[in-house]
């Protein structure tokens, strides 16, 4: 045998069996001694070069715990397969079970013998696993951080700052909340529960909320001004004076008109604080200031208020100021409308709830405020004559009704109103029509509208059917026309396009008259709301803050606020 064969044989004989093998130490020593003796006797003397060759490195077992459950090959059983050592199951003898894969060996012992083998990981593999875990944990941490930043950025971007501030203003003004509600922990917790980034847009001071209200009031007041300037009817007013429990007097100025879309609109135009004097001249000053700001002097309509004599003085002062400053002539007597609710209330107090002649005289004296002849004053004069015995009723009027007290008096009221001509003469439709009869007709629809014309509109324009002849009296045409049944209010009926086309002048008169407020209850409703705003624990509220709060709340209630205001960079 040559040297290479001897070395190979020695290497095979020096290979140690698997740990836990049944081969004893003596057998291994004897086997190694025999191998050495055989090699020594059969091999020729080694050369110095051969003696210096390094011995093959012994392979280290990779899964010692797995090899503990193996056995050494017996008899002619193979020890290797494809240069890989065979693992024989220590419990399987007939037939034997073998494999070259320690993974298969662990699976075999677990599935067939119920032995679970947990080998320690190799240091290199463990180090690799740790490195991978560290790398993946860093990547996962960065990914989570980036995801968290993206989520926070998305939450922040979902907040429309202008819309948030506008909604907050409307909440405060419409529900009359205190200005410091923006700093309530419960309110802020509610917002942060909806959006965790809401704390970045929260305001912490009532002064900041007041600044937002002032800006919103300025912007929306300008929008109301633009709406009033394009109104289709005159701007009518209902006014009243109110003294709060905190020694502040406010003049409620409510406007009412038909807007550009022919829909009735009402709005609180002002709630100024009347100082020093509650006279008619003092109230007129605030009314003229309101008319001046909204630039509606040429479209001023009627004024509805209660029977206080200060209102007569106010209207005369307003008429004088409009004539001097704007050149607009207004008949203060004609434009003065007394609140129908007050008239009915005074009449009922006088004739249904009077307990004596003295109480009846006091009620009549209380109602006797008007300087000109009206239905109420004529009725009062008739009652005075009745008390003095100067009035003589016919036997038909006296029979039955006078004997049942208040109902008889109410019957006399109805008879007088039906027989009186003062009211019909003062408000004659023909007298009013004379001011509209020669009113210039608006241009054709196609010229005033930005919308494209329909086929019907083009045909109507070509046939000139929308023109009204100067010699045609629209009032006579309407009176002599065929009656029709309407299922809407008269104002809504006259605001329809059919009536506007058929009666281009008369419909203007109709919407001007029908849009006059018959009562001053709108101003009184404003005072009822202001009483809740100026509560006992908010006595320090300024008059300007009260006015802005009530105006914004009223505009929101009447659907006049639709677009959010835009705050400047310095206002956030």
Coordinates of C-alpha atoms in Angstrom, one line a residue:
X1 CA 0.0 0.0 0.0
X2 CA 1.3 3.5 -0.9
X3 CA 1.7 6.4 1.4
X4 CA -1.6 8.1 0.3
X5 CA -3.5 4.9 1.0
X6 CA -1.9 4.5 4.4
X7 CA -2.8 8.1 5.4
X8 CA -6.3 7.7 4.2
X9 CA -6.7 4.5 6.2
X10 CA -5.2 6.2 9.3
X11 CA -7.6 9.1 8.9
X12 CA -10.6 6.8 8.7
X13 CA -9.4 4.8 11.8
X14 CA -8.7 8.0 13.7
X15 CA -12.3 9.2 13.1
X16 CA -14.1 9.1 16.3
X17 CA -17.6 7.5 16.6
X18 CA -20.6 9.5 17.5
X19 CA -21.0 10.5 21.0
X20 CA -22.9 8.0 23.1
X21 CA -21.8 5.1 20.9
X22 CA -21.7 1.6 22.4
X23 CA -18.1 1.1 21.4
X24 CA -15.9 1.0 24.5
X25 CA -12.7 2.9 24.9
X26 CA -10.6 -0.3 24.9
X27 CA -12.1 -1.3 21.6
X28 CA -11.3 2.1 20.1
X29 CA -7.8 1.9 21.4
X30 CA -7.3 -1.6 20.1
X31 CA -8.6 -0.6 16.7
X32 CA -6.3 2.3 16.5
X33 CA -3.3 0.1 17.6
X34 CA -4.1 -2.5 15.0
X35 CA -4.4 0.2 12.4
X36 CA -1.0 1.6 13.3
X37 CA 0.7 -1.8 13.3
X38 CA -0.8 -2.8 10.0
X39 CA 0.3 0.5 8.5
X40 CA 3.8 0.1 9.9
X41 CA 4.3 -3.4 8.7
X42 CA 3.0 -3.0 5.3
X43 CA 4.1 0.5 4.4
X44 CA 7.7 1.2 3.4
X45 CA 9.8 3.5 5.4
X46 CA 8.4 7.0 5.2
X47 CA 10.4 9.7 3.7
X48 CA 11.1 13.0 5.6
X49 CA 8.7 14.8 3.3
X50 CA 5.9 12.3 4.0
X51 CA 6.5 12.5 7.7
X52 CA 6.0 16.3 7.7
X53 CA 2.5 16.2 6.0
X54 CA -0.2 17.7 8.3
X55 CA -2.9 15.4 9.7
X56 CA -6.5 15.9 8.4
X57 CA -8.6 18.2 10.7
X58 CA -11.2 16.3 12.6
X59 CA -14.7 17.5 11.8
X60 CA -16.6 18.9 14.8
X61 CA -20.1 17.6 15.4
X62 CA -22.7 20.2 14.7
X63 CA -25.7 18.7 16.7
X64 CA -24.3 16.8 19.7
X65 CA -27.7 16.4 21.3
X66 CA -29.0 14.7 18.2
X67 CA -26.1 12.3 18.0
X68 CA -26.7 11.2 21.6
X69 CA -29.7 9.3 20.4
X70 CA -27.8 7.5 17.6
X71 CA -25.9 4.2 17.5
X72 CA -22.7 3.0 15.7
X73 CA -23.1 1.0 12.5
X74 CA -23.2 -2.7 13.2
X75 CA -21.8 -5.4 11.0
X76 CA -21.7 -4.5 7.3
X77 CA -23.8 -1.3 7.8
X78 CA -22.5 1.6 5.9
X79 CA -20.9 4.4 7.9
X80 CA -21.1 7.2 5.2
X81 CA -23.3 8.1 2.3
X82 CA -22.1 10.6 -0.3
X83 CA -19.2 11.6 2.0
X84 CA -21.7 12.3 4.8
X85 CA -21.9 10.4 8.0
X86 CA -24.9 8.3 8.5
X87 CA -27.0 8.7 11.6
X88 CA -28.6 5.4 12.9
X89 CA -31.5 5.6 15.3
X90 CA -30.5 4.0 18.6
X91 CA -34.0 2.5 19.1
X92 CA -34.7 1.2 15.6
X93 CA -32.9 -2.2 15.0
X94 CA -35.1 -4.3 12.8
X95 CA -35.3 -2.7 10.4
X96 CA -32.7 0.0 11.2
X97 CA -33.5 3.6 10.4
X98 CA -30.8 5.9 9.2
X99 CA -30.3 9.4 7.6
X100 CA -27.6 11.8 6.8
X101 CA -29.7 14.8 8.0
X102 CA -29.8 15.7 11.6
X103 CA -33.1 17.6 11.0
X104 CA -34.6 14.4 9.7
X105 CA -33.2 12.6 12.7
X106 CA -34.9 15.1 15.1
X107 CA -38.1 14.8 13.2
X108 CA -37.9 10.9 13.4
X109 CA -37.3 10.9 17.1
X110 CA -40.1 13.3 17.7
X111 CA -42.7 11.7 15.5
X112 CA -41.8 8.0 16.1
X113 CA -40.5 7.9 19.6
X114 CA -41.9 11.1 21.2
X115 CA -38.4 12.5 21.9
X116 CA -38.0 16.2 21.3
X117 CA -34.4 17.2 20.7
X118 CA -33.5 20.9 21.2
X119 CA -30.0 21.5 20.0
X120 CA -28.2 24.6 20.8
X121 CA -27.7 27.0 17.9
X122 CA -24.2 27.3 16.6
X123 CA -22.5 30.5 17.7
X124 CA -22.1 31.8 14.2
X125 CA -25.8 31.1 13.4
X126 CA -26.8 32.6 16.7
X127 CA -24.7 35.7 16.0
X128 CA -26.2 35.9 12.5
X129 CA -29.7 35.6 13.9
X130 CA -29.0 38.3 16.5
X131 CA -27.6 40.6 13.8
X132 CA -30.7 40.0 11.7
X133 CA -33.0 40.6 14.6
X134 CA -31.2 43.8 15.4
X135 CA -31.3 44.9 11.8
X136 CA -35.0 44.1 11.5
X137 CA -35.9 45.7 14.8
X138 CA -34.1 48.9 13.7
X139 CA -35.9 48.8 10.4
X140 CA -39.2 48.0 12.1
X141 CA -38.6 50.9 14.5
X142 CA -37.9 53.3 11.7
X143 CA -40.9 52.0 9.8
X144 CA -43.2 52.5 12.9
X145 CA -41.8 55.9 13.4
X146 CA -42.4 56.8 9.8
X147 CA -45.9 55.3 10.0
X148 CA -46.6 57.2 13.2
X149 CA -45.4 60.5 11.6
X150 CA -47.5 59.8 8.5
X151 CA -50.6 59.1 10.7
X152 CA -50.0 62.2 12.7
X153 CA -49.5 64.2 9.6
X154 CA -52.7 62.8 8.1
X155 CA -54.6 63.6 11.3
X156 CA -53.2 67.1 11.3
X157 CA -54.1 67.6 7.6
X158 CA -57.7 66.6 8.1
X159 CA -58.3 69.6 10.3
X160 CA -59.7 72.5 8.2
X161 CA -58.5 75.4 10.4
X162 CA -60.9 78.0 9.0
X163 CA -63.9 75.7 9.1
X164 CA -63.0 74.7 12.7
X165 CA -62.8 78.3 13.9
X166 CA -66.0 79.2 12.1
X167 CA -67.9 76.3 13.6
X168 CA -66.5 77.2 17.0
X169 CA -67.7 80.8 16.5
X170 CA -71.2 79.7 15.4
X171 CA -71.4 77.3 18.4
X172 CA -70.6 80.2 20.9
X173 CA -72.9 82.7 19.3
X174 CA -75.8 80.5 18.3
X175 CA -76.0 78.8 21.7
X176 CA -74.8 81.8 23.7
X177 CA -71.9 80.1 25.4
X178 CA -69.4 82.1 27.5
X179 CA -66.2 83.1 25.6
X180 CA -64.0 81.1 27.9
X181 CA -65.7 77.8 27.0
X182 CA -62.8 77.3 24.5
X183 CA -60.6 76.7 27.5
X184 CA -62.9 74.2 29.3
X185 CA -61.0 70.9 29.9
X186 CA -64.1 68.9 29.0
X187 CA -64.5 70.8 25.7
X188 CA -60.9 70.3 24.8
X189 CA -61.0 66.6 25.8
X190 CA -63.9 66.1 23.5
X191 CA -62.1 67.6 20.6
X192 CA -58.9 65.6 21.3
X193 CA -60.9 62.4 21.6
X194 CA -62.1 62.9 18.0
X195 CA -58.6 63.9 16.7
X196 CA -55.5 63.5 18.7
X197 CA -53.9 66.4 16.9
X198 CA -56.6 68.8 17.8
X199 CA -54.6 70.1 20.7
X200 CA -52.5 72.0 18.1
X201 CA -55.4 74.2 17.0
X202 CA -57.1 74.7 20.4
X203 CA -57.2 78.3 21.7
X204 CA -56.7 78.8 25.4
X205 CA -58.1 82.3 26.0
X206 CA -61.5 83.9 25.7
X207 CA -59.9 87.0 24.3
X208 CA -58.8 85.0 21.3
X209 CA -62.3 83.7 20.8
X210 CA -63.5 87.3 21.0
X211 CA -61.0 88.3 18.3
X212 CA -62.3 85.5 16.1
X213 CA -65.9 86.7 16.7
X214 CA -65.0 90.2 15.7
X215 CA -63.4 89.1 12.5
X216 CA -66.3 86.8 11.6
X217 CA -68.8 89.6 12.4
X218 CA -67.0 92.0 10.0
X219 CA -66.8 89.5 7.2
X220 CA -70.4 88.3 7.4
X221 CA -71.8 91.8 8.0
X222 CA -70.3 92.8 4.6
X223 CA -72.0 89.7 3.0
X224 CA -75.3 90.8 4.5
X225 CA -74.7 94.3 3.0
X226 CA -74.2 92.8 -0.4
X227 CA -77.4 90.8 -0.1
X228 CA -79.5 93.8 0.8
X229 CA -78.2 95.9 -2.0
X230 CA -79.6 93.4 -4.6
X231 CA -82.9 92.8 -2.8
X232 CA -86.0 92.7 -5.0
X233 CA -88.2 94.5 -2.5
X234 CA -87.9 97.5 -0.2
X235 CA -86.0 97.0 3.0
X236 CA -88.5 97.1 5.9
X237 CA -87.7 97.6 9.5
X238 CA -89.1 96.4 12.8
X239 CA -87.7 98.3 15.7
X240 CA -88.0 98.3 19.5
X241 CA -86.2 99.5 22.5
X242 CA -85.2 97.2 25.4
X243 CA -83.6 97.9 28.8
X244 CA -81.6 95.0 30.2
X245 CA -81.3 94.1 33.8
X246 CA -77.7 95.3 33.7
X247 CA -78.7 98.9 33.0
X248 CA -78.0 98.8 29.3
X249 CA -80.5 99.9 26.7
X250 CA -80.5 98.3 23.3
X251 CA -82.3 99.2 20.1
X252 CA -83.3 96.2 18.1
X253 CA -83.1 96.9 14.3
X254 CA -84.5 94.0 12.3
X255 CA -84.6 94.1 8.5
X256 CA -87.0 92.2 6.2
X257 CA -87.1 92.0 2.4
X258 CA -87.4 89.7 -0.6
X259 CA -83.9 88.7 -1.7
X260 CA -82.4 88.3 -5.2
X261 CA -83.8 84.8 -5.4
X262 CA -87.3 86.1 -4.6
X263 CA -87.4 84.5 -1.1
X264 CA -88.4 86.3 2.0
X265 CA -85.5 87.1 4.2
X266 CA -85.1 88.6 7.7
X267 CA -81.9 89.6 9.6
X268 CA -80.9 91.4 12.7
X269 CA -79.1 94.5 11.2
X270 CA -78.0 96.0 14.5
X271 CA -78.4 96.0 18.2
X272 CA -76.7 99.3 19.2
X273 CA -76.5 100.5 22.8
X274 CA -78.6 103.6 23.3
X275 CA -76.9 105.8 25.9
X276 CA -77.8 108.9 27.8
X277 CA -81.3 109.3 26.3
X278 CA -84.1 107.1 25.0
X279 CA -85.7 109.8 23.0
X280 CA -86.8 109.4 19.4
X281 CA -83.9 111.5 18.2
X282 CA -81.4 109.2 19.9
X283 CA -83.0 106.1 18.3
X284 CA -83.1 107.9 14.9
X285 CA -79.4 108.4 15.0
X286 CA -78.7 104.7 15.3
X287 CA -81.2 103.9 12.6
X288 CA -79.6 106.3 10.2
X289 CA -76.1 104.9 11.0
X290 CA -77.5 101.4 10.1
X291 CA -79.0 102.7 6.8
X292 CA -75.7 104.4 6.0
X293 CA -73.5 101.4 6.5
X294 CA -75.7 99.0 4.5
X295 CA -76.1 101.6 1.8
X296 CA -79.9 101.2 1.4
X297 CA -81.1 104.7 1.7
X298 CA -82.8 104.6 -1.7
X299 CA -84.6 101.4 -0.8
X300 CA -85.9 102.1 2.7
X301 CA -89.4 100.8 3.2
X302 CA -91.7 100.8 6.2
X303 CA -91.0 100.9 9.9
X304 CA -93.0 98.7 12.3
X305 CA -93.0 99.4 16.0
X306 CA -95.3 99.7 19.0
X307 CA -97.5 102.7 19.9
X308 CA -94.9 104.6 21.9
X309 CA -94.8 108.3 21.0
X310 CA -91.0 108.1 20.9
X311 CA -91.3 106.0 17.7
X312 CA -93.2 108.8 16.0
X313 CA -90.5 111.2 16.9
X314 CA -87.9 108.7 15.7
X315 CA -89.5 108.3 12.3
X316 CA -89.7 112.1 11.8
X317 CA -86.0 112.5 12.6
X318 CA -85.2 109.6 10.2
X319 CA -87.2 111.2 7.4
X320 CA -85.4 114.5 7.9
X321 CA -81.9 112.8 8.0
X322 CA -82.6 110.8 4.8
X323 CA -83.7 113.9 3.0
X324 CA -80.7 116.0 4.1
X325 CA -78.0 113.4 3.7
X326 CA -79.2 111.2 0.9
X327 CA -81.9 113.3 -0.9
X328 CA -84.5 110.6 -0.2
X329 CA -87.9 111.8 0.7
X330 CA -89.9 109.6 3.1
X331 CA -93.3 110.3 4.5
X332 CA -92.9 109.5 8.2
X333 CA -96.7 109.3 8.7
X334 CA -97.2 106.9 5.9
X335 CA -94.2 104.7 6.6
X336 CA -95.1 104.3 10.3
X337 CA -96.8 100.9 10.9
X338 CA -98.1 100.2 14.3
X339 CA -97.6 96.7 15.6
X340 CA -100.8 94.8 15.2
X341 CA -100.2 92.6 18.2
X342 CA -100.0 95.7 20.4
X343 CA -103.2 97.1 19.1
X344 CA -105.1 93.9 19.7
X345 CA -103.6 93.5 23.1
X346 CA -104.6 97.0 24.2
X347 CA -108.1 96.5 22.8
X348 CA -108.5 93.3 24.7
X349 CA -107.2 94.9 27.9
X350 CA -109.7 97.7 27.5
X351 CA -112.8 95.9 26.5
X352 CA -112.5 92.4 27.9
X353 CA -110.6 92.7 31.1
X354 CA -111.7 96.1 32.4
X355 CA -113.1 95.7 36.0
X356 CA -114.4 99.2 36.3
X357 CA -114.9 102.5 34.4
X358 CA -111.6 103.8 35.9
X359 CA -109.7 100.8 34.6
X360 CA -111.3 101.2 31.2
X361 CA -110.4 104.9 31.0
X362 CA -106.8 104.1 32.1
X363 CA -106.5 101.5 29.3
X364 CA -107.9 103.9 26.7
X365 CA -105.5 106.6 27.9
X366 CA -102.6 104.1 27.7
X367 CA -103.5 103.3 24.1
X368 CA -103.9 107.0 23.1
X369 CA -100.4 107.6 21.7
X370 CA -100.9 108.3 18.1
X371 CA -101.0 111.8 16.7
X372 CA -102.7 111.0 13.4
X373 CA -106.1 109.5 12.7
X374 CA -105.9 105.7 12.8
X375 CA -108.3 102.8 13.3
X376 CA -107.2 102.5 17.0
X377 CA -107.7 106.3 17.6
X378 CA -111.1 106.3 15.9
X379 CA -112.2 103.4 18.0
X380 CA -111.0 105.2 21.1
X381 CA -112.9 108.3 20.1
X382 CA -116.0 106.4 19.5
X383 CA -115.7 104.7 23.0
X384 CA -115.2 108.1 24.6
X385 CA -118.4 109.4 23.0
X386 CA -120.2 106.2 24.2
X387 CA -119.1 106.9 27.8
X388 CA -120.3 110.5 27.6
X389 CA -123.6 109.5 26.2
X390 CA -123.1 111.4 22.9
X391 CA -123.2 108.4 20.8
X392 CA -126.6 106.9 19.8
X393 CA -126.8 103.4 18.6
X394 CA -129.6 102.0 16.6
X395 CA -132.0 99.6 18.1
X396 CA -130.6 96.8 16.0
X397 CA -127.1 97.3 17.3
X398 CA -128.2 97.6 20.9
X399 CA -130.6 94.6 21.1
X400 CA -129.0 91.5 22.6
X401 CA -125.4 92.4 22.3
X402 CA -125.2 95.2 24.9
X403 CA -126.9 93.0 27.5
X404 CA -124.0 90.5 27.6
X405 CA -121.2 92.8 28.5
X406 CA -117.7 92.3 26.8
X407 CA -119.1 90.2 23.9
X408 CA -121.4 93.1 23.1
X409 CA -118.5 95.5 23.1
X410 CA -116.5 93.2 20.9
X411 CA -119.5 93.1 18.5
X412 CA -119.5 96.9 18.4
X413 CA -115.8 96.9 17.5
X414 CA -116.4 94.6 14.6
X415 CA -119.3 96.7 13.3
X416 CA -117.2 99.9 13.5
X417 CA -114.3 98.4 11.7
X418 CA -116.5 97.1 8.9
X419 CA -118.3 100.4 8.5
X420 CA -115.2 102.7 8.8
X421 CA -113.7 104.1 5.7
X422 CA -110.6 105.7 7.3
X423 CA -108.5 102.6 7.1
X424 CA -109.4 101.8 3.5
X425 CA -108.8 105.5 2.4
X426 CA -105.4 105.7 4.1
X427 CA -104.2 102.5 2.5
X428 CA -105.9 102.7 -0.8
X429 CA -104.3 100.3 -3.3
X430 CA -104.8 102.8 -6.1
X431 CA -102.8 105.5 -4.2
X432 CA -99.9 103.1 -3.8
X433 CA -100.2 101.9 -7.4
X434 CA -99.8 105.4 -8.6
X435 CA -96.2 105.3 -7.5
X436 CA -95.5 102.0 -9.4
X437 CA -97.6 102.6 -12.5
X438 CA -94.8 104.4 -14.3
X439 CA -92.0 102.3 -12.8
X440 CA -89.5 101.3 -15.5
X441 CA -89.8 97.7 -16.5
X442 CA -86.8 95.5 -16.0
X443 CA -84.9 94.2 -19.0
X444 CA -85.6 90.9 -20.6
X445 CA -84.6 87.8 -18.7
X446 CA -81.9 86.9 -21.2
X447 CA -80.2 90.2 -20.6
X448 CA -80.2 90.1 -16.8
X449 CA -79.4 86.4 -16.3
X450 CA -76.0 84.8 -16.8
X451 CA -77.6 81.4 -17.4
X452 CA -78.0 80.2 -21.0
X453 CA -81.4 80.9 -22.5
X454 CA -83.8 78.1 -23.1
X455 CA -85.7 77.5 -26.3
X456 CA -88.9 79.0 -24.7
X457 CA -87.0 82.1 -23.6
X458 CA -85.5 82.6 -27.1
X459 CA -89.0 82.2 -28.7
X460 CA -90.5 84.6 -26.1
X461 CA -87.8 87.2 -26.8
X462 CA -88.3 86.9 -30.6
X463 CA -92.1 87.3 -30.2
X464 CA -91.7 90.2 -27.7
X465 CA -94.2 88.7 -25.4
X466 CA -92.5 89.9 -22.3
X467 CA -93.0 93.6 -23.2
X468 CA -95.8 95.5 -21.4
X469 CA -97.5 98.3 -23.3
X470 CA -97.5 101.7 -21.6
X471 CA -101.3 102.1 -22.1
X472 CA -102.1 98.8 -20.3
X473 CA -103.0 99.3 -16.6
X474 CA -101.7 96.2 -14.8
X475 CA -103.9 96.8 -11.7
X476 CA -107.0 96.9 -13.8
X477 CA -105.9 93.9 -15.7
X478 CA -105.4 92.0 -12.5
X479 CA -108.7 93.1 -11.0
X480 CA -110.6 92.2 -14.1
X481 CA -108.7 89.0 -14.7
X482 CA -110.1 85.5 -14.0
X483 CA -109.8 84.6 -10.3
X484 CA -107.5 81.7 -9.6
X485 CA -107.0 79.5 -6.5
X486 CA -103.6 79.7 -4.9
X487 CA -102.2 77.2 -2.4
X488 CA -99.3 79.3 -1.2
X489 CA -98.9 82.6 0.6
X490 CA -99.7 85.8 -1.4
X491 CA -96.1 86.9 -1.2
X492 CA -94.9 83.6 -2.6
X493 CA -97.5 83.7 -5.4
X494 CA -96.4 87.1 -6.5
X495 CA -92.7 86.2 -6.4
X496 CA -93.2 83.4 -8.9
X497 CA -91.8 83.9 -12.4
X498 CA -95.3 83.7 -14.1
X499 CA -96.5 86.8 -12.1
X500 CA -93.2 88.6 -12.7
X501 CA -93.5 88.1 -16.4
X502 CA -97.3 88.9 -16.5
X503 CA -97.2 91.9 -14.2
X504 CA -93.7 93.4 -14.3
X505 CA -94.8 96.5 -12.4
X506 CA -97.6 95.2 -10.2
X507 CA -95.6 92.4 -8.9
X508 CA -93.0 94.9 -7.6
X509 CA -95.7 96.7 -5.7
X510 CA -97.1 93.4 -4.4
X511 CA -93.9 92.2 -3.0
X512 CA -93.1 95.6 -1.5
X513 CA -96.4 95.7 0.4
X514 CA -96.7 92.0 1.3
X515 CA -93.2 91.9 2.7
X516 CA -93.9 94.6 5.3
X517 CA -93.8 93.1 8.8
X518 CA -97.2 93.5 10.5
X519 CA -95.7 93.2 14.0
X520 CA -92.6 94.1 15.8
X521 CA -92.2 90.7 17.3
X522 CA -88.9 90.0 15.6
X523 CA -87.2 92.7 17.6
X524 CA -88.8 91.3 20.8
X525 CA -87.6 87.8 20.0
X526 CA -84.1 89.3 19.7
X527 CA -84.5 90.8 23.2
X528 CA -85.6 87.4 24.6
X529 CA -82.4 85.8 23.2
X530 CA -80.2 88.7 24.4
X531 CA -81.6 88.2 27.9
X532 CA -80.1 84.7 27.9
X533 CA -76.8 86.1 26.6
X534 CA -76.6 88.8 29.3
X535 CA -77.2 86.3 32.1
X536 CA -76.5 87.2 35.7
X537 CA -73.0 85.6 35.7
X538 CA -72.0 87.6 32.5
X539 CA -72.7 91.1 33.7
X540 CA -69.3 92.3 32.4
X541 CA -70.1 91.6 28.8
X542 CA -69.6 94.8 26.7
X543 CA -72.4 96.2 24.5
X544 CA -70.4 95.6 21.3
X545 CA -69.8 92.0 22.2
X546 CA -73.5 91.5 22.9
X547 CA -74.4 93.0 19.5
X548 CA -71.9 90.9 17.6
X549 CA -73.0 87.7 19.4
X550 CA -76.7 88.3 18.8
X551 CA -76.1 89.3 15.1
X552 CA -74.0 86.3 14.3
X553 CA -76.5 84.0 16.1
X554 CA -79.4 85.5 14.2
X555 CA -77.7 85.3 10.8
X556 CA -76.8 81.7 11.5
X557 CA -80.4 80.9 12.5
X558 CA -81.8 82.5 9.4
X559 CA -79.4 80.7 7.1
X560 CA -77.5 83.7 6.0
X561 CA -74.0 82.3 6.9
X562 CA -72.9 79.7 4.4
X563 CA -69.2 80.2 3.8
X564 CA -66.5 80.0 6.4
X565 CA -64.4 83.1 6.9
X566 CA -60.7 83.2 6.2
X567 CA -58.4 83.9 9.1
X568 CA -55.1 85.6 8.4
X569 CA -51.8 84.0 9.4
X570 CA -51.6 86.4 12.4
X571 CA -55.1 85.6 13.6
X572 CA -54.8 81.8 14.2

